[in-house]
PDB file of C-alpha atoms in Angstrom:
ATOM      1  CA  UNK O  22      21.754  31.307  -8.114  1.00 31.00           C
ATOM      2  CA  UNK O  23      19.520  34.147  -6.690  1.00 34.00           C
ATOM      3  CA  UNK O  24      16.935  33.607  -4.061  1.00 34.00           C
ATOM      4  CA  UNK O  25      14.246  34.679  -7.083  1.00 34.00           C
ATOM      5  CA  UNK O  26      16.030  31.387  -8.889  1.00 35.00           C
ATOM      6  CA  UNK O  27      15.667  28.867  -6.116  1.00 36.00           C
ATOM      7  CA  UNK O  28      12.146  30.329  -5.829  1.00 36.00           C
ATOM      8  CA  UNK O  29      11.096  30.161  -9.308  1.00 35.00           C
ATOM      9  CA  UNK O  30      12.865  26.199 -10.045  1.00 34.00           C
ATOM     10  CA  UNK O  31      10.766  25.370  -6.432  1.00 36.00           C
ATOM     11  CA  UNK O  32       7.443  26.141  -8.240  1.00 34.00           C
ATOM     12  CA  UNK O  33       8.419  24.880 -11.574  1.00 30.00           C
ATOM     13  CA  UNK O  34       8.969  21.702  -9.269  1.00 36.00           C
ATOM     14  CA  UNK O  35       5.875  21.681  -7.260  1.00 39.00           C
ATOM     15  CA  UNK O  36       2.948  22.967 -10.241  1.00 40.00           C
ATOM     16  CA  UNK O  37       4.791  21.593 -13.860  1.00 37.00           C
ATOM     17  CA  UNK O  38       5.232  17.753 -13.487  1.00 47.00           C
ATOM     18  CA  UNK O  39       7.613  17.558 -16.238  1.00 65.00           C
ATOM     19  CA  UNK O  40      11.314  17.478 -14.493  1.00 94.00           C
ATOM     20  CA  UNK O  41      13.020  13.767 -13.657  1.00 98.00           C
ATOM     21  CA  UNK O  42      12.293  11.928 -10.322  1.00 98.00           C
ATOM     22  CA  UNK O  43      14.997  10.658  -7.834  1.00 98.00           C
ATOM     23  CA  UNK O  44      12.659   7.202  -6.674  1.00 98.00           C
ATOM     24  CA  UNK O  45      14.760   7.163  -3.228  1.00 98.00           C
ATOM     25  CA  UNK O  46      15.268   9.286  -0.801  1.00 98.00           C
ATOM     26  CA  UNK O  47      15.500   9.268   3.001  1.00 98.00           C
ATOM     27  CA  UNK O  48      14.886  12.889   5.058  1.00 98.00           C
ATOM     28  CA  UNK O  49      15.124  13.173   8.414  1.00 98.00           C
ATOM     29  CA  UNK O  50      15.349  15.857  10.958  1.00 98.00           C
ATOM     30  CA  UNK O  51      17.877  17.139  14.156  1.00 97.00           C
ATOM     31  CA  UNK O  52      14.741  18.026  15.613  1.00 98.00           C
ATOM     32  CA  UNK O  53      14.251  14.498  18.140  1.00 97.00           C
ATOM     33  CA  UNK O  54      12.201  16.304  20.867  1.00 97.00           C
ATOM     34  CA  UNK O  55       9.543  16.878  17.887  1.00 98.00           C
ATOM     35  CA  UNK O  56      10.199  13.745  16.041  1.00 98.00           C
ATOM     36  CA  UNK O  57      11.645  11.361  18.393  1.00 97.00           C
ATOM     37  CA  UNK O  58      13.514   8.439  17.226  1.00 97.00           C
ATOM     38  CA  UNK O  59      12.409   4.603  17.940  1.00 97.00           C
ATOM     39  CA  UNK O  60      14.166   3.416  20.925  1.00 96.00           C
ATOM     40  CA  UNK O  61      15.520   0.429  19.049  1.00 95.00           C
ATOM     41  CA  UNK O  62      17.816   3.468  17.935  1.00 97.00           C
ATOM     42  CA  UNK O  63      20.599   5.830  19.058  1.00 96.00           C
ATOM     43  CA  UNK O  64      21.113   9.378  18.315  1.00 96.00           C
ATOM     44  CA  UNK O  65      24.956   8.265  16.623  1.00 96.00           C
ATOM     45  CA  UNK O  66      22.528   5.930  13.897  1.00 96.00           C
ATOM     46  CA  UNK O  67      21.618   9.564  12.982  1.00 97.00           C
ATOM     47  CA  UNK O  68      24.568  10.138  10.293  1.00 96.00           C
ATOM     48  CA  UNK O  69      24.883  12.629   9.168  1.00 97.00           C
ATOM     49  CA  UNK O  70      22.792  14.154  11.600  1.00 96.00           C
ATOM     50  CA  UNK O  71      20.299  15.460   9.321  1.00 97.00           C
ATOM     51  CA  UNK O  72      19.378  15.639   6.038  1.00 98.00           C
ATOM     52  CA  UNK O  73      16.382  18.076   5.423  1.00 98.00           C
ATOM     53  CA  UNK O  74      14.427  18.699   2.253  1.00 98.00           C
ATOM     54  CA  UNK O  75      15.936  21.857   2.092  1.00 97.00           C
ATOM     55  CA  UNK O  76      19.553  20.164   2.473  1.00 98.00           C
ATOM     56  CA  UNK O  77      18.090  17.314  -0.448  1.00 98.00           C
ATOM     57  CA  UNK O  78      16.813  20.400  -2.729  1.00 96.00           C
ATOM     58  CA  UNK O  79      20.725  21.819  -2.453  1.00 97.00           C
ATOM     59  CA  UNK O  80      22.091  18.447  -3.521  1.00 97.00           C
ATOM     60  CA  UNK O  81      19.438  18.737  -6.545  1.00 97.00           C
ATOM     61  CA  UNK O  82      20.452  21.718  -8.075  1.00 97.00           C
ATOM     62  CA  UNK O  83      21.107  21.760 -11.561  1.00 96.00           C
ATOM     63  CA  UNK O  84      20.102  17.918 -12.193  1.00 97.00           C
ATOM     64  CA  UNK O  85      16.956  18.227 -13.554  1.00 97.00           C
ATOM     65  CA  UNK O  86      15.157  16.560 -10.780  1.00 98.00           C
ATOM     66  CA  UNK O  87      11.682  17.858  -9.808  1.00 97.00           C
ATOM     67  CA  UNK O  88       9.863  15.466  -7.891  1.00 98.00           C
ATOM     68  CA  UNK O  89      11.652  13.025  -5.166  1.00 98.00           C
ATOM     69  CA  UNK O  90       9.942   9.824  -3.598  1.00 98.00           C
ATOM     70  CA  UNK O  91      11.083   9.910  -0.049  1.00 98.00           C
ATOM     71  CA  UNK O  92      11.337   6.585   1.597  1.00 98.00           C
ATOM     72  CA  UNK O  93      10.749   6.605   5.830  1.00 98.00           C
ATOM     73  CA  UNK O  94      14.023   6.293   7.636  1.00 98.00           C
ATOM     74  CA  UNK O  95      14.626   3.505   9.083  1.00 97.00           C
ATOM     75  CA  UNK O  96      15.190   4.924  12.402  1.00 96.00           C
ATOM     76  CA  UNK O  97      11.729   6.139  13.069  1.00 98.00           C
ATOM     77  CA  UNK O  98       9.721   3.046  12.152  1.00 97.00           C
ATOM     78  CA  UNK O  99       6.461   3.499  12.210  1.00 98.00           C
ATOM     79  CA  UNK O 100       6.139   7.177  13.215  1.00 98.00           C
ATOM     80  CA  UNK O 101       5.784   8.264   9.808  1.00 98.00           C
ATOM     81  CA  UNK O 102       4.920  11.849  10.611  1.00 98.00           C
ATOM     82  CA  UNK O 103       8.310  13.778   9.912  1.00 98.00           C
ATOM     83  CA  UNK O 104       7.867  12.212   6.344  1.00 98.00           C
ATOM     84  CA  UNK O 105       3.965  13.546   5.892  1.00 98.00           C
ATOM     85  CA  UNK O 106       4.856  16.901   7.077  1.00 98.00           C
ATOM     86  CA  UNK O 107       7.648  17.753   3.857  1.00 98.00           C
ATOM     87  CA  UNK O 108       4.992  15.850   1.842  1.00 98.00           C
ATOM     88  CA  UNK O 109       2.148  18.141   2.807  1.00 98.00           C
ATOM     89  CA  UNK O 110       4.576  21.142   3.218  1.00 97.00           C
ATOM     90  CA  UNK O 111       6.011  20.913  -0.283  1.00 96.00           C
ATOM     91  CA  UNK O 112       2.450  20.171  -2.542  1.00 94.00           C
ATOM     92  CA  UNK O 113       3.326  17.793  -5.624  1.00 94.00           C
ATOM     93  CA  UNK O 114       7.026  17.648  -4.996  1.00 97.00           C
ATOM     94  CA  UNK O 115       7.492  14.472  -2.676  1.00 98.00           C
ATOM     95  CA  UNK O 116       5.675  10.984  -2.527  1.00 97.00           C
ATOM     96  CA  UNK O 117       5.873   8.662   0.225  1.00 98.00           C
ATOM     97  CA  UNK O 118       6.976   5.071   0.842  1.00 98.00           C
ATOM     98  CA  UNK O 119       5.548   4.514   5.035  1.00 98.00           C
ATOM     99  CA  UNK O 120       6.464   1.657   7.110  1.00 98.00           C
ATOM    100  CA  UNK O 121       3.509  -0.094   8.708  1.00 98.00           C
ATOM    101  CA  UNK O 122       3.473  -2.381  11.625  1.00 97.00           C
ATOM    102  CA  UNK O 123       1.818  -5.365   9.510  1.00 96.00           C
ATOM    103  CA  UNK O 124       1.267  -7.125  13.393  1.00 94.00           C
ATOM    104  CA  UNK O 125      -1.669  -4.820  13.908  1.00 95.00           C
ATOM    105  CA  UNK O 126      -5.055  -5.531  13.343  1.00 90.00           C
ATOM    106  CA  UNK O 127      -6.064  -2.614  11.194  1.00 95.00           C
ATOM    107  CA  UNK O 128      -2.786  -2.324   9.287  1.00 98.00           C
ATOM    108  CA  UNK O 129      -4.967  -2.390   5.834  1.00 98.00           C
ATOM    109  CA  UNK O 130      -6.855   0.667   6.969  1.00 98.00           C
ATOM    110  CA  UNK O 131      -3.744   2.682   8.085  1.00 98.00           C
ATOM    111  CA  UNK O 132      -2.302   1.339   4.539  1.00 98.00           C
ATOM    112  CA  UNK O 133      -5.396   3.572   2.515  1.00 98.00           C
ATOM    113  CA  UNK O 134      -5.320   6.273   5.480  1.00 98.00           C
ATOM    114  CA  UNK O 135      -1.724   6.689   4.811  1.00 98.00           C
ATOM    115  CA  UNK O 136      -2.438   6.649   0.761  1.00 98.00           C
ATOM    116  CA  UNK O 137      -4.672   9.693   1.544  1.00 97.00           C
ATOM    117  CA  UNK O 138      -1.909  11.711   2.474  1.00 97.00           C
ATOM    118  CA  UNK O 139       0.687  11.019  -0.605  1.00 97.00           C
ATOM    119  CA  UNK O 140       1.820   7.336   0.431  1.00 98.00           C
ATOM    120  CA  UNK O 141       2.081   5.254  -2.918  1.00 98.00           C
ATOM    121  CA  UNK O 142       4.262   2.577  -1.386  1.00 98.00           C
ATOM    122  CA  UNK O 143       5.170   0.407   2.093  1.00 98.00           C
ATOM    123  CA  UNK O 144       8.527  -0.372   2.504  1.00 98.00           C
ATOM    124  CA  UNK O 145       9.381  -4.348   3.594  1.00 98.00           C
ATOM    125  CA  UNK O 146      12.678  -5.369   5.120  1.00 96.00           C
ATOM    126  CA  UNK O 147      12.967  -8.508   3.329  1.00 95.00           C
ATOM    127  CA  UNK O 148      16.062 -10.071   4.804  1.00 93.00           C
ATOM    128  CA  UNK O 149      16.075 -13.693   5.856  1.00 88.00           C
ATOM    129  CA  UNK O 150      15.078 -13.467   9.277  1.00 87.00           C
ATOM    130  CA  UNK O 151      12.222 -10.885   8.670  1.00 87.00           C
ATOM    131  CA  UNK O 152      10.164 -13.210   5.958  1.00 90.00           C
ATOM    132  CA  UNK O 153      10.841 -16.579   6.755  1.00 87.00           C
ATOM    133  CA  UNK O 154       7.346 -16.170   8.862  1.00 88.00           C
ATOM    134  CA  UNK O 155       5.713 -13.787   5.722  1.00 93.00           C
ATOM    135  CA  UNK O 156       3.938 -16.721   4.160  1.00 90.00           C
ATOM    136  CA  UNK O 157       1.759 -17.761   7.315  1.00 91.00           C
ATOM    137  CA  UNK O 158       1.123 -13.908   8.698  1.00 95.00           C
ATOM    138  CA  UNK O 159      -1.936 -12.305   8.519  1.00 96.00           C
ATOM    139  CA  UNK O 160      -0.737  -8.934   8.634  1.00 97.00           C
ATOM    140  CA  UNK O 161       1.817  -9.602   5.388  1.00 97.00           C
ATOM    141  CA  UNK O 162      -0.985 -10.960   3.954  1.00 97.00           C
ATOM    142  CA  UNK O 163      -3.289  -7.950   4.116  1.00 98.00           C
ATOM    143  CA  UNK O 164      -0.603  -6.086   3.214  1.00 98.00           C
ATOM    144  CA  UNK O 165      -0.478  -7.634  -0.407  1.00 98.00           C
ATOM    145  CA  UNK O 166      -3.746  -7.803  -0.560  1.00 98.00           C
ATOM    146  CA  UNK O 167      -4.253  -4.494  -0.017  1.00 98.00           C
ATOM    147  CA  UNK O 168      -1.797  -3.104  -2.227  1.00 98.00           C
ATOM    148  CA  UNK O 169      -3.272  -4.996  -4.971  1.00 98.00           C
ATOM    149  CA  UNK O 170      -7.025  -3.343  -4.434  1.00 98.00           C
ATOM    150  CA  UNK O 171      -5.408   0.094  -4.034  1.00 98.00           C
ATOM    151  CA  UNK O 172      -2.547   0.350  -6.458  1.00 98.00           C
ATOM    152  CA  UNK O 173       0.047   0.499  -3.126  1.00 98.00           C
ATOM    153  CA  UNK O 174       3.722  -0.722  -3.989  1.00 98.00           C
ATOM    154  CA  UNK O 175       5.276  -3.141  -1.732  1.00 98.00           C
ATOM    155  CA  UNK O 176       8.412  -1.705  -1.764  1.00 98.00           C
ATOM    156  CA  UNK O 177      11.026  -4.271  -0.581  1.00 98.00           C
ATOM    157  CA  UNK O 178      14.761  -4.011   0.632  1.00 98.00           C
ATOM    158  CA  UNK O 179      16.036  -6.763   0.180  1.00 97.00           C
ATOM    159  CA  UNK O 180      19.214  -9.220  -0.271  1.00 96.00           C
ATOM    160  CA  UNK O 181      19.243 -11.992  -2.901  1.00 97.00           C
ATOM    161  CA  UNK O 182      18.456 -14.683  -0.524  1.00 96.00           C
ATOM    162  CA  UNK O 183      14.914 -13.638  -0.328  1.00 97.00           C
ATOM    163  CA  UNK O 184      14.510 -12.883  -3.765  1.00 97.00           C
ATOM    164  CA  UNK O 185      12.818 -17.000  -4.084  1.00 96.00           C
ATOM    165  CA  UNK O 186      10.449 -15.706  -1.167  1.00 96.00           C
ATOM    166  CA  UNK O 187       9.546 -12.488  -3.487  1.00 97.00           C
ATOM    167  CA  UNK O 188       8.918 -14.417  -6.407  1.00 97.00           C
ATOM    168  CA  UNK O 189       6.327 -17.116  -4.448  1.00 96.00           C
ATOM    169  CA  UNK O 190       4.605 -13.980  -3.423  1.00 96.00           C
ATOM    170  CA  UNK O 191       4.607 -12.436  -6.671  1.00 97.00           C
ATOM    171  CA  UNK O 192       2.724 -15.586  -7.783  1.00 97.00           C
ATOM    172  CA  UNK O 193       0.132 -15.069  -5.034  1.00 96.00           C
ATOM    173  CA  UNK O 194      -0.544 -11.613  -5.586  1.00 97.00           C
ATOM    174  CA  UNK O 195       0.461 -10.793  -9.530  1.00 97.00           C
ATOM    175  CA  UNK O 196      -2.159  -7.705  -9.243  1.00 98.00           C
ATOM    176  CA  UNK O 197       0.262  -6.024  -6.176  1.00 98.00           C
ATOM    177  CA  UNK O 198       2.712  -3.486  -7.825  1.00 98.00           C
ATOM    178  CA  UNK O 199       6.398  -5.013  -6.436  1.00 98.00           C
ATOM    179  CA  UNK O 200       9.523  -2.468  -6.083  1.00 98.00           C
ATOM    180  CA  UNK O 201      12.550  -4.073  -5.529  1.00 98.00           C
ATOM    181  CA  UNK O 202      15.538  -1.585  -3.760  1.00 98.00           C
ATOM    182  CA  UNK O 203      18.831  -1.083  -5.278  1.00 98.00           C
ATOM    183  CA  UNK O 204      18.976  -4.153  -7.434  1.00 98.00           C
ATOM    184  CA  UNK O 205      18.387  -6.349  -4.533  1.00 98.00           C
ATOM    185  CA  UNK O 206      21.677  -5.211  -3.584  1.00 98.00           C
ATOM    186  CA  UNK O 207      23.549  -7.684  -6.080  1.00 98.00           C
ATOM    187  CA  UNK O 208      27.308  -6.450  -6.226  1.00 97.00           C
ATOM    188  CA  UNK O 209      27.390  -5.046  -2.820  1.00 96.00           C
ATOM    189  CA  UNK O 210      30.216  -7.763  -2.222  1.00 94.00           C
ATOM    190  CA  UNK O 211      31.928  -6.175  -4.876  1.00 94.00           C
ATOM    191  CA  UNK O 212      31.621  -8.767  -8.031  1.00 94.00           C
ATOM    192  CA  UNK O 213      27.832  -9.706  -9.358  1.00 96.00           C
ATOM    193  CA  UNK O 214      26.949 -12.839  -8.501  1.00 97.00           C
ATOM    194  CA  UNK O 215      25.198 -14.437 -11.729  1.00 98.00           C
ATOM    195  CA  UNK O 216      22.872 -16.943  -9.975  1.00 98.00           C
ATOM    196  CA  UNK O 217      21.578 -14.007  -7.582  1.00 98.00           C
ATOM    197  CA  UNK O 218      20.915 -12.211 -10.642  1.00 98.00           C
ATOM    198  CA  UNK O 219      19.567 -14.976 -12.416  1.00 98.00           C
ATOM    199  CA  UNK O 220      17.366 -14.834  -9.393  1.00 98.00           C
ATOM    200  CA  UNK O 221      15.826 -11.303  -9.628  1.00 98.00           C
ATOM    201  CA  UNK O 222      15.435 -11.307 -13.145  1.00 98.00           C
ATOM    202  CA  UNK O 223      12.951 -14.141 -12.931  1.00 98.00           C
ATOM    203  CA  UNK O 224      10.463 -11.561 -11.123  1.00 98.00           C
ATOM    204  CA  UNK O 225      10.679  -9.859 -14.389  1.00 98.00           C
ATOM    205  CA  UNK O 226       8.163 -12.947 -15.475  1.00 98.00           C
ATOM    206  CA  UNK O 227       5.591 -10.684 -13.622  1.00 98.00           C
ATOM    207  CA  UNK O 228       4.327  -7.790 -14.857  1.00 98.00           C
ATOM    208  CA  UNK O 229       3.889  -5.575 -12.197  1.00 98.00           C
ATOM    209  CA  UNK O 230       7.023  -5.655 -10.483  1.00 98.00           C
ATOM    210  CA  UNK O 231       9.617  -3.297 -10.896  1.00 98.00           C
ATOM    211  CA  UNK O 232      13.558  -2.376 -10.517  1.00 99.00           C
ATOM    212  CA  UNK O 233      15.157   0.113  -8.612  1.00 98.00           C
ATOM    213  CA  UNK O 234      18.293   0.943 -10.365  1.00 98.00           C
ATOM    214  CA  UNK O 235      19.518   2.660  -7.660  1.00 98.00           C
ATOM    215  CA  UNK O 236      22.545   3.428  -4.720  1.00 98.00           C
ATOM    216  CA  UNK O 237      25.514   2.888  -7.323  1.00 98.00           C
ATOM    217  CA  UNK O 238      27.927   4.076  -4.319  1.00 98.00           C
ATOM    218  CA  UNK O 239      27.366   0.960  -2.570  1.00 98.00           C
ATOM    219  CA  UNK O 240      27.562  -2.124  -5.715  1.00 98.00           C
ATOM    220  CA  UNK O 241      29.886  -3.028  -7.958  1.00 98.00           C
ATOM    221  CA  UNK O 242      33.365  -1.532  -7.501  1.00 97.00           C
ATOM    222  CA  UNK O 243      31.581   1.445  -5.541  1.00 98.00           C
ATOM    223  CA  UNK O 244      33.465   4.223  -7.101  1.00 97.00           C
ATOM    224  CA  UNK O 245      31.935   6.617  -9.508  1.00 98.00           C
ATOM    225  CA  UNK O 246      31.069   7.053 -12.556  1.00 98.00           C
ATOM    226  CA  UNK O 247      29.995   3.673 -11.823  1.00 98.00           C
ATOM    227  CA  UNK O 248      30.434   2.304 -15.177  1.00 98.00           C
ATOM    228  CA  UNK O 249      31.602  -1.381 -14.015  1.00 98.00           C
ATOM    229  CA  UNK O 250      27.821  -1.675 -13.078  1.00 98.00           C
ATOM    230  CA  UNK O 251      26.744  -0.960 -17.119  1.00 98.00           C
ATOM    231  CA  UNK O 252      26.597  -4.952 -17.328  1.00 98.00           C
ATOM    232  CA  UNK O 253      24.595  -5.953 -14.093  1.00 98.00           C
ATOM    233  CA  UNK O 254      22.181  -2.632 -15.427  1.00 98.00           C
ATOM    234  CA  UNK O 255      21.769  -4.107 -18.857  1.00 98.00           C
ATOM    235  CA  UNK O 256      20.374  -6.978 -17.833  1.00 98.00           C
ATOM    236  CA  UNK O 257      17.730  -5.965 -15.723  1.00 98.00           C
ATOM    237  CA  UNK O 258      16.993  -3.581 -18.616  1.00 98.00           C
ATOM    238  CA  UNK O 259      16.980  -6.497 -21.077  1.00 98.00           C
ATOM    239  CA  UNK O 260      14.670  -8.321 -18.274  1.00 98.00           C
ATOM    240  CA  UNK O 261      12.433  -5.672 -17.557  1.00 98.00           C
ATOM    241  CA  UNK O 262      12.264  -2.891 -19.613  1.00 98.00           C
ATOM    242  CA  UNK O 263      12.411   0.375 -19.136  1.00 98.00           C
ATOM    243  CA  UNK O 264       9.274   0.993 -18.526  1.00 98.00           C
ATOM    244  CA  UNK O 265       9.459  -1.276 -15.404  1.00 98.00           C
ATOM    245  CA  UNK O 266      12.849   0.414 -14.034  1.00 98.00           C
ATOM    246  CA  UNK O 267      13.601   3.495 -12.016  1.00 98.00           C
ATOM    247  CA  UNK O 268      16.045   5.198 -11.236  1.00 98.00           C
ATOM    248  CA  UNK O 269      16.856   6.496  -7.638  1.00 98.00           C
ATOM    249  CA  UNK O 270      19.936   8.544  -5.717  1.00 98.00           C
ATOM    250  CA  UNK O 271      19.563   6.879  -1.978  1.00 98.00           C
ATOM    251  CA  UNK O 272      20.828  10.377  -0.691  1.00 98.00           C
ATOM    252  CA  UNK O 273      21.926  11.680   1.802  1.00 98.00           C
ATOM    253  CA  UNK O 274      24.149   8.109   1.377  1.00 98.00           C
ATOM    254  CA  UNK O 275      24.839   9.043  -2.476  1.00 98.00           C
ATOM    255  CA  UNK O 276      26.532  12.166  -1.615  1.00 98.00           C
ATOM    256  CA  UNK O 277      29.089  11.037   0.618  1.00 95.00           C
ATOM    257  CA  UNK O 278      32.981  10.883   0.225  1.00 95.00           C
ATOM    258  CA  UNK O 279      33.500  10.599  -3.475  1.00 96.00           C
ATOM    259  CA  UNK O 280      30.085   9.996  -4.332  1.00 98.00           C
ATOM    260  CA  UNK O 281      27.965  12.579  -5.780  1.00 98.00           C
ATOM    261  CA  UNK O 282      24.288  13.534  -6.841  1.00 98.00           C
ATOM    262  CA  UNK O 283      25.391  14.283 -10.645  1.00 98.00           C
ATOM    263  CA  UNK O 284      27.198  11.064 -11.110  1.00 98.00           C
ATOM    264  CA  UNK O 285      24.503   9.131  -9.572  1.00 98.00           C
ATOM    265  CA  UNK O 286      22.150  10.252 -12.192  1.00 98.00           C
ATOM    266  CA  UNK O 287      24.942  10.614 -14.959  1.00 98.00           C
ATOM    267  CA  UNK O 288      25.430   6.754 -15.074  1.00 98.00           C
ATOM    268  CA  UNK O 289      21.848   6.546 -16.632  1.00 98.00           C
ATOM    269  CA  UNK O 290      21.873   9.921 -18.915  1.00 97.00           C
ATOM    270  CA  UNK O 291      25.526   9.750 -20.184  1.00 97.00           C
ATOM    271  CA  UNK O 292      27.099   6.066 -19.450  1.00 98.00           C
ATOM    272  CA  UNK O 293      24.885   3.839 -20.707  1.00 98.00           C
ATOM    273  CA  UNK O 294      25.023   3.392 -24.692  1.00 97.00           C
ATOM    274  CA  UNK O 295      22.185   0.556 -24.978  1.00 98.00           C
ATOM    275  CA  UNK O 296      19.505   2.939 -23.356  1.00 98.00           C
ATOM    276  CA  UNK O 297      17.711   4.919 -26.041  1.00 98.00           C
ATOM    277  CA  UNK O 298      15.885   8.511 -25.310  1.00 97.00           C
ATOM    278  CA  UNK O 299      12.903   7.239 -24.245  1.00 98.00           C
ATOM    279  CA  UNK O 300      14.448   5.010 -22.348  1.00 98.00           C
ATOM    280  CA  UNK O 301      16.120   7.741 -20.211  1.00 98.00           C
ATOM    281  CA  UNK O 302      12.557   9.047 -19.793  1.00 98.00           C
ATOM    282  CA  UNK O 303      11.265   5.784 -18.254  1.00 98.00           C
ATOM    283  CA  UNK O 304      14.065   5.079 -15.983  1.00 98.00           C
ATOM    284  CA  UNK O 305      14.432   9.218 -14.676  1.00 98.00           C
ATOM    285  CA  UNK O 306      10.566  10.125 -14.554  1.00 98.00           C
ATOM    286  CA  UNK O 307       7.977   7.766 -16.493  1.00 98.00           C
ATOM    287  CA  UNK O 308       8.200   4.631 -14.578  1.00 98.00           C
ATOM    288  CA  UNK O 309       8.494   6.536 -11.217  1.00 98.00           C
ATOM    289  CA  UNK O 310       5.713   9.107 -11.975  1.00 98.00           C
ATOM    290  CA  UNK O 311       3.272   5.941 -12.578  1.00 97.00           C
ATOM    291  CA  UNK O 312       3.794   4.581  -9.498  1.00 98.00           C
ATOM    292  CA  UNK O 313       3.933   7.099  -6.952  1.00 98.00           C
ATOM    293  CA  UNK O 314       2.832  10.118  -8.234  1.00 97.00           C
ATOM    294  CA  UNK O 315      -0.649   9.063 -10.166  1.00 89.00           C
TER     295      UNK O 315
END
């Protein structure tokens, strides 16, 4: 396509709303005098070295996608900034998910400074080591709290160990919109495990959490078109809805190898017989556009 093209589908992207959303992507930059990574890093985490929104709108072309929810590397913590910048240099194309240091004081007030600036969602490592303290913190608490007054997803990677954790927090906070990652990463083992999905569908008892359906190159049999995952999908659809499930790439990691953009998001428009129209809409744009783009 033409540089006129790339120009024209970049405005269709950033003034008409109606193209499909990727929920989950990561962007980060070569650039580490700028944007310097956390020292609890190395440069070699960095792989690939970068992946730019300009390298993310390449890997885009032709899908359909329009808007894209990026989702702050891992490998800058806190320093949020390289995120803002493509969200205020690219006007209605990206939302944000931020990490916030919940062990400072005035993390509720960086939480609805951050929303000012495009951030819809904080993203929670919720492994076993990093909540088994969540339930007697402060911070976590304001957090929750917080995301329940301002409409602010916590946005949690997780494994299924946690998932009881989750749930007991649902309970104290039902008004706090809940994302879970990647199906809590069921299948990434290789078989589902019923009992751990057992275990996130009970979260579908409350009504504003939600299901990433997301980073097929890493569950199931990890090989495209990803079809062996149609079961684990359909029930998480028959739990939740569509209307509580999103769909989401997990580039640059989705375009690796084998793995590419268009059968990421061909599992969910082709492969999947039980999903109606509309139900396509929910998962690529409706579900997504509600929660980080409203």
């Amino acid at each position: 396509m033409g540089l006129a093209g790339a120009h024209a589908r970049m405005s269709i992207a950033q003034d008409a709303p109606a193209g499909l959303i990727d929920a989950h992507v990561h962007v980060w930059t070569p650039d580490t005098e700028s944007y310097p990574i956390s020292p609890n890093f190395e440069i070699k985490d960095m792989d690939p070295a970068s992946f730019l929104p300009s390298e993310l709108q390449t890997a885009q072309v032709g899908s359909g996608v329009a808007r894209t929810v990026l989702i702050q590397m891992s490998f800058y913590e806190f320093d949020n900034r390289f995120m803002l910048k493509a969200i205020a240099d690219h006007p209605g194309r990206f939302g944000g998910v931020a990490i916030v240091d919940h062990e400072k004081p005035a993390v509720g007030k960086t939480m609805r400074s951050l929303a000012e600036r495009g951030v819809k969602g904080f993203r929670l490592y919720a492994f076993s080591d990093k909540v088994k303290h969540w339930e007697q913190s402060k911070g976590i608490e304001t957090m929750w709290k917080t995301g329940g007054t301002e409409g602010l997803a916590m946005c949690c990677l997780t494994d299924p160990a946690s998932l009881p954790l989750i749930h007991r927090m649902c309970q104290m906070h039902p008004e706090t919109p809940v994302v879970i990652d990647h199906f809590a990463r069921i299948g990434m083992r290789g078989d589902v495990d019923q009992k751990e999905l057992d275990s996130l569908l009970r979260l579908a008892d409350f009504p504003n959490t939600y299901v990433k359906t997301s980073a097929f190159y890493a569950l199931g049999k990890k090989e495209p078109p990803y079809e062996d995952l149609a079961p684990l999908f359909r029930q998480v659809y028959n739990a939740f809805g569509s209307e509580r499930l999103m769909w989401g790439s997990d580039c640059p990691y989705q375009i690796q190898g084998d793995h590419t953009y268009a059968a990421s998001i061909g599992l969910v428009k082709d492969r999947l017989n039980f999903l109606t129209v509309e139900d396509k809409q929910n998962i690529l744009q409706n579900t997504a556009s509600k929660l980080f783009f409203s």
